[in-house]
Amino acid sequence: MAIMRVNPTRMELTRLKKRLKVARRGHKLLKDKRDELMKQFLELVRKNKDLREKVEEMLMRVHSNFLIARAVMSSEILEESLMFPKQQVSLDVSTKNIMSVDVPVLDFKTQSEDESNIYPYGFATTSGELDSAIGTLSEVLPYMLELAQMEKSAQLLAEEIEKARRRVNALEYVMIPQLTETIKYITMKLDENERGTLTRLMKVKDMMIEQARRAAAQ
């Protein structure tokens, strides 16, 4: 690990020790955040899997019923029956915060207060399979919105986990070792300088003693 290019002074040593302390604390906080994000992400993925299977099963029922309805009804009557939807939906998008990540929250409202008022046709000329398909589509809509919300949330959490992982690795494998090595280098340099200074002082002391002894001998 390459050390930083710094002056080996006590002031620099103190500054780097403070940086190392902050880096270690930041590393711990980021690891805790990453672990909690992973916990939230895995829980979300599990719920997402169950919900996706439910939505896909309901949509398969809708598809099957539509196929049967199209087989037993004429194309003209089928198109006329679905031409003017009776119910309208308004979607409200907001956000909530999960570990500093803003994830979407989707809420919808139907135009009519009677949510069961969904059939835009009379029942005399249509098949029961078409009724079942329309009814199942009405039931699956909230689950589809919840699924979209979950999948977007999972995507955003995954991106934040990756950012946290990169920062943790940068601190753990680059910055903290670099600071540690630089502090070790400066400490060794300062100790070496101190030993050199002490050696010079001892030599000066010996020279002074020798000069004093010679002066006394004369």
mmCIF file of C-alpha atoms in Angstrom:
data_model
loop_
_atom_site.group_PDB
_atom_site.id
_atom_site.type_symbol
_atom_site.label_atom_id
_atom_site.label_comp_id
_atom_site.label_asym_id
_atom_site.label_seq_id
_atom_site.Cartn_x
_atom_site.Cartn_y
_atom_site.Cartn_z
ATOM 1 C CA MET A 1 0.000 0.000 0.000
ATOM 2 C CA ALA A 2 1.502 3.332 -1.110
ATOM 3 C CA ILE A 3 1.788 5.966 1.573
ATOM 4 C CA MET A 4 0.580 9.541 1.167
ATOM 5 C CA ARG A 5 3.012 12.238 0.124
ATOM 6 C CA VAL A 6 3.117 14.338 3.288
ATOM 7 C CA ASN A 7 5.696 16.097 5.435
ATOM 8 C CA PRO A 8 6.663 13.811 8.362
ATOM 9 C CA THR A 9 5.864 16.335 11.106
ATOM 10 C CA ARG A 10 4.036 15.999 14.402
ATOM 11 C CA MET A 11 1.317 18.350 13.178
ATOM 12 C CA GLU A 12 0.775 16.151 10.119
ATOM 13 C CA LEU A 13 0.760 13.063 12.329
ATOM 14 C CA THR A 14 -1.959 14.541 14.542
ATOM 15 C CA ARG A 15 -4.019 15.518 11.493
ATOM 16 C CA LEU A 16 -3.767 12.058 9.956
ATOM 17 C CA LYS A 17 -4.698 10.347 13.223
ATOM 18 C CA LYS A 18 -7.875 12.447 13.327
ATOM 19 C CA ARG A 19 -8.631 11.501 9.701
ATOM 20 C CA LEU A 20 -8.091 7.822 10.518
ATOM 21 C CA LYS A 21 -10.468 8.052 13.468
ATOM 22 C CA VAL A 22 -13.146 9.683 11.279
ATOM 23 C CA ALA A 23 -12.559 7.136 8.494
ATOM 24 C CA ARG A 24 -12.986 4.195 10.886
ATOM 25 C CA ARG A 25 -16.175 5.665 12.308
ATOM 26 C CA GLY A 26 -17.502 6.353 8.807
ATOM 27 C CA HIS A 27 -16.613 2.804 7.796
ATOM 28 C CA LYS A 28 -18.612 1.365 10.695
ATOM 29 C CA LEU A 29 -21.634 3.576 9.988
ATOM 30 C CA LEU A 30 -21.585 2.713 6.278
ATOM 31 C CA LYS A 31 -21.317 -1.011 7.047
ATOM 32 C CA ASP A 32 -24.284 -0.753 9.415
ATOM 33 C CA LYS A 33 -26.246 1.138 6.761
ATOM 34 C CA ARG A 34 -25.329 -1.400 4.072
ATOM 35 C CA ASP A 35 -26.366 -4.327 6.293
ATOM 36 C CA GLU A 36 -29.708 -2.706 7.157
ATOM 37 C CA LEU A 37 -30.334 -1.886 3.489
ATOM 38 C CA MET A 38 -29.613 -5.511 2.602
ATOM 39 C CA LYS A 39 -32.091 -6.663 5.238
ATOM 40 C CA GLN A 40 -34.779 -4.329 3.881
ATOM 41 C CA PHE A 41 -33.943 -5.321 0.294
ATOM 42 C CA LEU A 42 -34.159 -9.078 0.910
ATOM 43 C CA GLU A 43 -37.472 -8.702 2.726
ATOM 44 C CA LEU A 44 -38.796 -6.598 -0.163
ATOM 45 C CA VAL A 45 -37.596 -9.146 -2.737
ATOM 46 C CA ARG A 46 -39.338 -11.967 -0.875
ATOM 47 C CA LYS A 47 -42.629 -10.044 -0.776
ATOM 48 C CA ASN A 48 -42.147 -9.023 -4.406
ATOM 49 C CA LYS A 49 -41.753 -12.667 -5.482
ATOM 50 C CA ASP A 50 -44.971 -13.726 -3.739
ATOM 51 C CA LEU A 51 -46.909 -10.760 -5.115
ATOM 52 C CA ARG A 52 -45.579 -11.245 -8.659
ATOM 53 C CA GLU A 53 -46.713 -14.872 -8.647
ATOM 54 C CA LYS A 54 -50.162 -13.783 -7.487
ATOM 55 C CA VAL A 55 -50.432 -11.052 -10.151
ATOM 56 C CA GLU A 56 -49.246 -13.384 -12.919
ATOM 57 C CA GLU A 57 -51.762 -16.037 -11.864
ATOM 58 C CA MET A 58 -54.623 -13.496 -11.907
ATOM 59 C CA LEU A 59 -53.536 -12.106 -15.293
ATOM 60 C CA MET A 60 -53.453 -15.644 -16.711
ATOM 61 C CA ARG A 61 -57.063 -16.069 -15.580
ATOM 62 C CA VAL A 62 -57.972 -12.784 -17.264
ATOM 63 C CA HIS A 63 -56.257 -13.896 -20.466
ATOM 64 C CA SER A 64 -58.012 -17.275 -20.456
ATOM 65 C CA ASN A 65 -61.420 -15.691 -19.854
ATOM 66 C CA PHE A 66 -60.870 -13.150 -22.632
ATOM 67 C CA LEU A 67 -59.919 -15.924 -25.044
ATOM 68 C CA ILE A 68 -63.101 -17.819 -24.206
ATOM 69 C CA ALA A 69 -65.194 -14.634 -24.443
ATOM 70 C CA ARG A 70 -63.726 -13.845 -27.846
ATOM 71 C CA ALA A 71 -64.506 -17.374 -28.999
ATOM 72 C CA VAL A 72 -68.175 -17.280 -27.982
ATOM 73 C CA MET A 73 -68.887 -13.623 -28.834
ATOM 74 C CA SER A 74 -68.678 -11.847 -32.152
ATOM 75 C CA SER A 75 -65.800 -9.386 -32.589
ATOM 76 C CA GLU A 76 -68.257 -6.508 -33.123
ATOM 77 C CA ILE A 77 -70.131 -7.121 -29.870
ATOM 78 C CA LEU A 78 -66.880 -7.622 -27.935
ATOM 79 C CA GLU A 79 -65.378 -4.365 -29.232
ATOM 80 C CA GLU A 80 -68.633 -2.477 -28.648
ATOM 81 C CA SER A 81 -68.869 -3.803 -25.099
ATOM 82 C CA LEU A 82 -65.390 -2.524 -24.213
ATOM 83 C CA MET A 83 -65.445 0.693 -26.241
ATOM 84 C CA PHE A 84 -66.487 3.064 -23.441
ATOM 85 C CA PRO A 85 -64.993 2.249 -20.028
ATOM 86 C CA LYS A 86 -67.320 3.029 -17.158
ATOM 87 C CA GLN A 87 -64.733 3.552 -14.461
ATOM 88 C CA GLN A 88 -61.750 5.907 -14.405
ATOM 89 C CA VAL A 89 -58.737 5.722 -12.123
ATOM 90 C CA SER A 90 -56.556 8.571 -10.835
ATOM 91 C CA LEU A 91 -53.071 7.784 -9.582
ATOM 92 C CA ASP A 92 -51.295 9.681 -6.811
ATOM 93 C CA VAL A 93 -47.511 9.270 -6.545
ATOM 94 C CA SER A 94 -45.625 10.183 -3.370
ATOM 95 C CA THR A 95 -42.464 8.926 -1.650
ATOM 96 C CA LYS A 96 -41.371 7.498 1.669
ATOM 97 C CA ASN A 97 -37.870 7.296 3.133
ATOM 98 C CA ILE A 98 -36.131 3.962 3.750
ATOM 99 C CA MET A 99 -32.605 4.423 5.135
ATOM 100 C CA SER A 100 -32.189 7.774 3.310
ATOM 101 C CA VAL A 101 -33.588 6.299 0.065
ATOM 102 C CA ASP A 102 -36.778 7.890 -1.289
ATOM 103 C CA VAL A 103 -38.950 5.073 -2.633
ATOM 104 C CA PRO A 104 -42.288 5.574 -4.426
ATOM 105 C CA VAL A 105 -45.712 5.166 -2.869
ATOM 106 C CA LEU A 106 -48.575 4.664 -5.345
ATOM 107 C CA ASP A 107 -52.186 5.336 -4.371
ATOM 108 C CA PHE A 108 -55.164 5.221 -6.705
ATOM 109 C CA LYS A 109 -58.768 6.324 -6.553
ATOM 110 C CA THR A 110 -61.689 5.396 -8.762
ATOM 111 C CA GLN A 111 -63.908 8.082 -10.207
ATOM 112 C CA SER A 112 -67.047 6.408 -8.918
ATOM 113 C CA GLU A 113 -67.474 5.733 -5.221
ATOM 114 C CA ASP A 114 -68.921 2.332 -6.113
ATOM 115 C CA GLU A 115 -65.763 0.446 -7.102
ATOM 116 C CA SER A 116 -67.843 -2.528 -8.227
ATOM 117 C CA ASN A 117 -69.476 -0.394 -10.921
ATOM 118 C CA ILE A 118 -67.016 -1.538 -13.578
ATOM 119 C CA TYR A 119 -69.037 -3.168 -16.334
ATOM 120 C CA PRO A 120 -69.568 -0.775 -19.289
ATOM 121 C CA TYR A 121 -72.167 -2.990 -20.964
ATOM 122 C CA GLY A 122 -75.394 -4.808 -20.400
ATOM 123 C CA PHE A 123 -75.283 -8.497 -19.570
ATOM 124 C CA ALA A 124 -77.769 -9.677 -22.196
ATOM 125 C CA THR A 125 -75.362 -9.977 -25.141
ATOM 126 C CA THR A 126 -72.094 -10.717 -23.334
ATOM 127 C CA SER A 127 -70.636 -13.905 -21.930
ATOM 128 C CA GLY A 128 -69.940 -14.728 -18.315
ATOM 129 C CA GLU A 129 -66.251 -15.150 -19.161
ATOM 130 C CA LEU A 130 -66.030 -11.490 -20.178
ATOM 131 C CA ASP A 131 -67.602 -10.505 -16.850
ATOM 132 C CA SER A 132 -65.052 -12.663 -15.036
ATOM 133 C CA ALA A 133 -62.175 -11.125 -17.002
ATOM 134 C CA ILE A 134 -63.315 -7.555 -16.253
ATOM 135 C CA GLY A 135 -63.883 -8.401 -12.580
ATOM 136 C CA THR A 136 -60.463 -10.019 -12.207
ATOM 137 C CA LEU A 137 -58.794 -7.049 -13.935
ATOM 138 C CA SER A 138 -60.455 -4.750 -11.414
ATOM 139 C CA GLU A 139 -59.202 -6.943 -8.574
ATOM 140 C CA VAL A 140 -55.644 -7.201 -9.903
ATOM 141 C CA LEU A 141 -55.118 -3.456 -10.441
ATOM 142 C CA PRO A 142 -54.207 -2.657 -6.780
ATOM 143 C CA TYR A 143 -51.799 -5.610 -6.745
ATOM 144 C CA MET A 144 -50.177 -4.456 -10.002
ATOM 145 C CA LEU A 145 -49.627 -0.979 -8.564
ATOM 146 C CA GLU A 146 -48.205 -2.484 -5.360
ATOM 147 C CA LEU A 147 -45.930 -4.705 -7.457
ATOM 148 C CA ALA A 148 -44.705 -1.709 -9.484
ATOM 149 C CA GLN A 149 -44.050 0.149 -6.230
ATOM 150 C CA MET A 150 -42.122 -2.812 -4.778
ATOM 151 C CA GLU A 151 -40.014 -3.405 -7.881
ATOM 152 C CA LYS A 152 -39.031 0.266 -8.165
ATOM 153 C CA SER A 153 -38.239 0.350 -4.454
ATOM 154 C CA ALA A 154 -36.094 -2.777 -4.798
ATOM 155 C CA GLN A 155 -34.234 -1.201 -7.725
ATOM 156 C CA LEU A 156 -33.522 2.001 -5.767
ATOM 157 C CA LEU A 157 -32.410 0.037 -2.694
ATOM 158 C CA ALA A 158 -30.120 -2.121 -4.842
ATOM 159 C CA GLU A 159 -28.489 1.010 -6.282
ATOM 160 C CA GLU A 160 -27.986 2.457 -2.795
ATOM 161 C CA ILE A 161 -26.548 -0.861 -1.544
ATOM 162 C CA GLU A 162 -24.036 -0.814 -4.399
ATOM 163 C CA LYS A 163 -23.020 2.767 -3.552
ATOM 164 C CA ALA A 164 -22.596 1.865 0.125
ATOM 165 C CA ARG A 165 -20.615 -1.256 -0.814
ATOM 166 C CA ARG A 166 -18.200 0.765 -2.967
ATOM 167 C CA ARG A 167 -17.706 3.334 -0.201
ATOM 168 C CA VAL A 168 -17.132 0.647 2.429
ATOM 169 C CA ASN A 169 -14.571 -1.068 0.194
ATOM 170 C CA ALA A 170 -12.832 2.232 -0.579
ATOM 171 C CA LEU A 171 -12.487 2.964 3.121
ATOM 172 C CA GLU A 172 -11.614 -0.598 4.131
ATOM 173 C CA TYR A 173 -9.103 -1.428 1.395
ATOM 174 C CA VAL A 174 -7.731 1.969 0.326
ATOM 175 C CA MET A 175 -8.121 4.915 2.683
ATOM 176 C CA ILE A 176 -7.791 3.245 6.102
ATOM 177 C CA PRO A 177 -4.723 1.120 5.114
ATOM 178 C CA GLN A 178 -3.160 4.165 3.412
ATOM 179 C CA LEU A 179 -3.688 6.345 6.473
ATOM 180 C CA THR A 180 -2.392 3.576 8.748
ATOM 181 C CA GLU A 181 0.763 3.105 6.665
ATOM 182 C CA THR A 182 1.357 6.851 6.426
ATOM 183 C CA ILE A 183 0.958 7.276 10.198
ATOM 184 C CA LYS A 184 3.383 4.388 10.714
ATOM 185 C CA TYR A 185 5.862 5.984 8.275
ATOM 186 C CA ILE A 186 5.668 9.418 9.965
ATOM 187 C CA THR A 187 6.038 7.833 13.424
ATOM 188 C CA MET A 188 9.140 5.951 12.269
ATOM 189 C CA LYS A 189 10.566 9.116 10.710
ATOM 190 C CA LEU A 190 9.937 11.146 13.853
ATOM 191 C CA ASP A 191 11.505 8.388 16.020
ATOM 192 C CA GLU A 192 14.486 8.253 13.653
ATOM 193 C CA ASN A 193 14.889 12.039 13.794
ATOM 194 C CA GLU A 194 14.607 11.945 17.575
ATOM 195 C CA ARG A 195 17.273 9.249 17.815
ATOM 196 C CA GLY A 196 19.488 11.261 15.458
ATOM 197 C CA THR A 197 19.007 14.405 17.541
ATOM 198 C CA LEU A 198 19.732 12.487 20.746
ATOM 199 C CA THR A 199 22.919 11.032 19.220
ATOM 200 C CA ARG A 200 24.105 14.496 18.155
ATOM 201 C CA LEU A 201 23.363 15.905 21.613
ATOM 202 C CA MET A 202 25.327 13.096 23.226
ATOM 203 C CA LYS A 203 28.254 13.776 20.880
ATOM 204 C CA VAL A 204 28.108 17.484 21.668
ATOM 205 C CA LYS A 205 27.994 16.648 25.374
ATOM 206 C CA ASP A 206 31.026 14.349 25.031
ATOM 207 C CA MET A 207 32.907 17.078 23.112
ATOM 208 C CA MET A 208 32.103 19.655 25.796
ATOM 209 C CA ILE A 209 33.224 17.263 28.543
ATOM 210 C CA GLU A 210 36.433 16.563 26.633
ATOM 211 C CA GLN A 211 37.072 20.299 26.133
ATOM 212 C CA ALA A 212 36.413 20.973 29.835
ATOM 213 C CA ARG A 213 38.814 18.184 30.846
ATOM 214 C CA ARG A 214 41.550 19.531 28.569
ATOM 215 C CA ALA A 215 41.025 23.029 29.905
ATOM 216 C CA ALA A 216 41.312 21.701 33.477
ATOM 217 C CA ALA A 217 44.490 19.770 32.621
ATOM 218 C CA GLN A 218 46.165 22.912 31.369
#
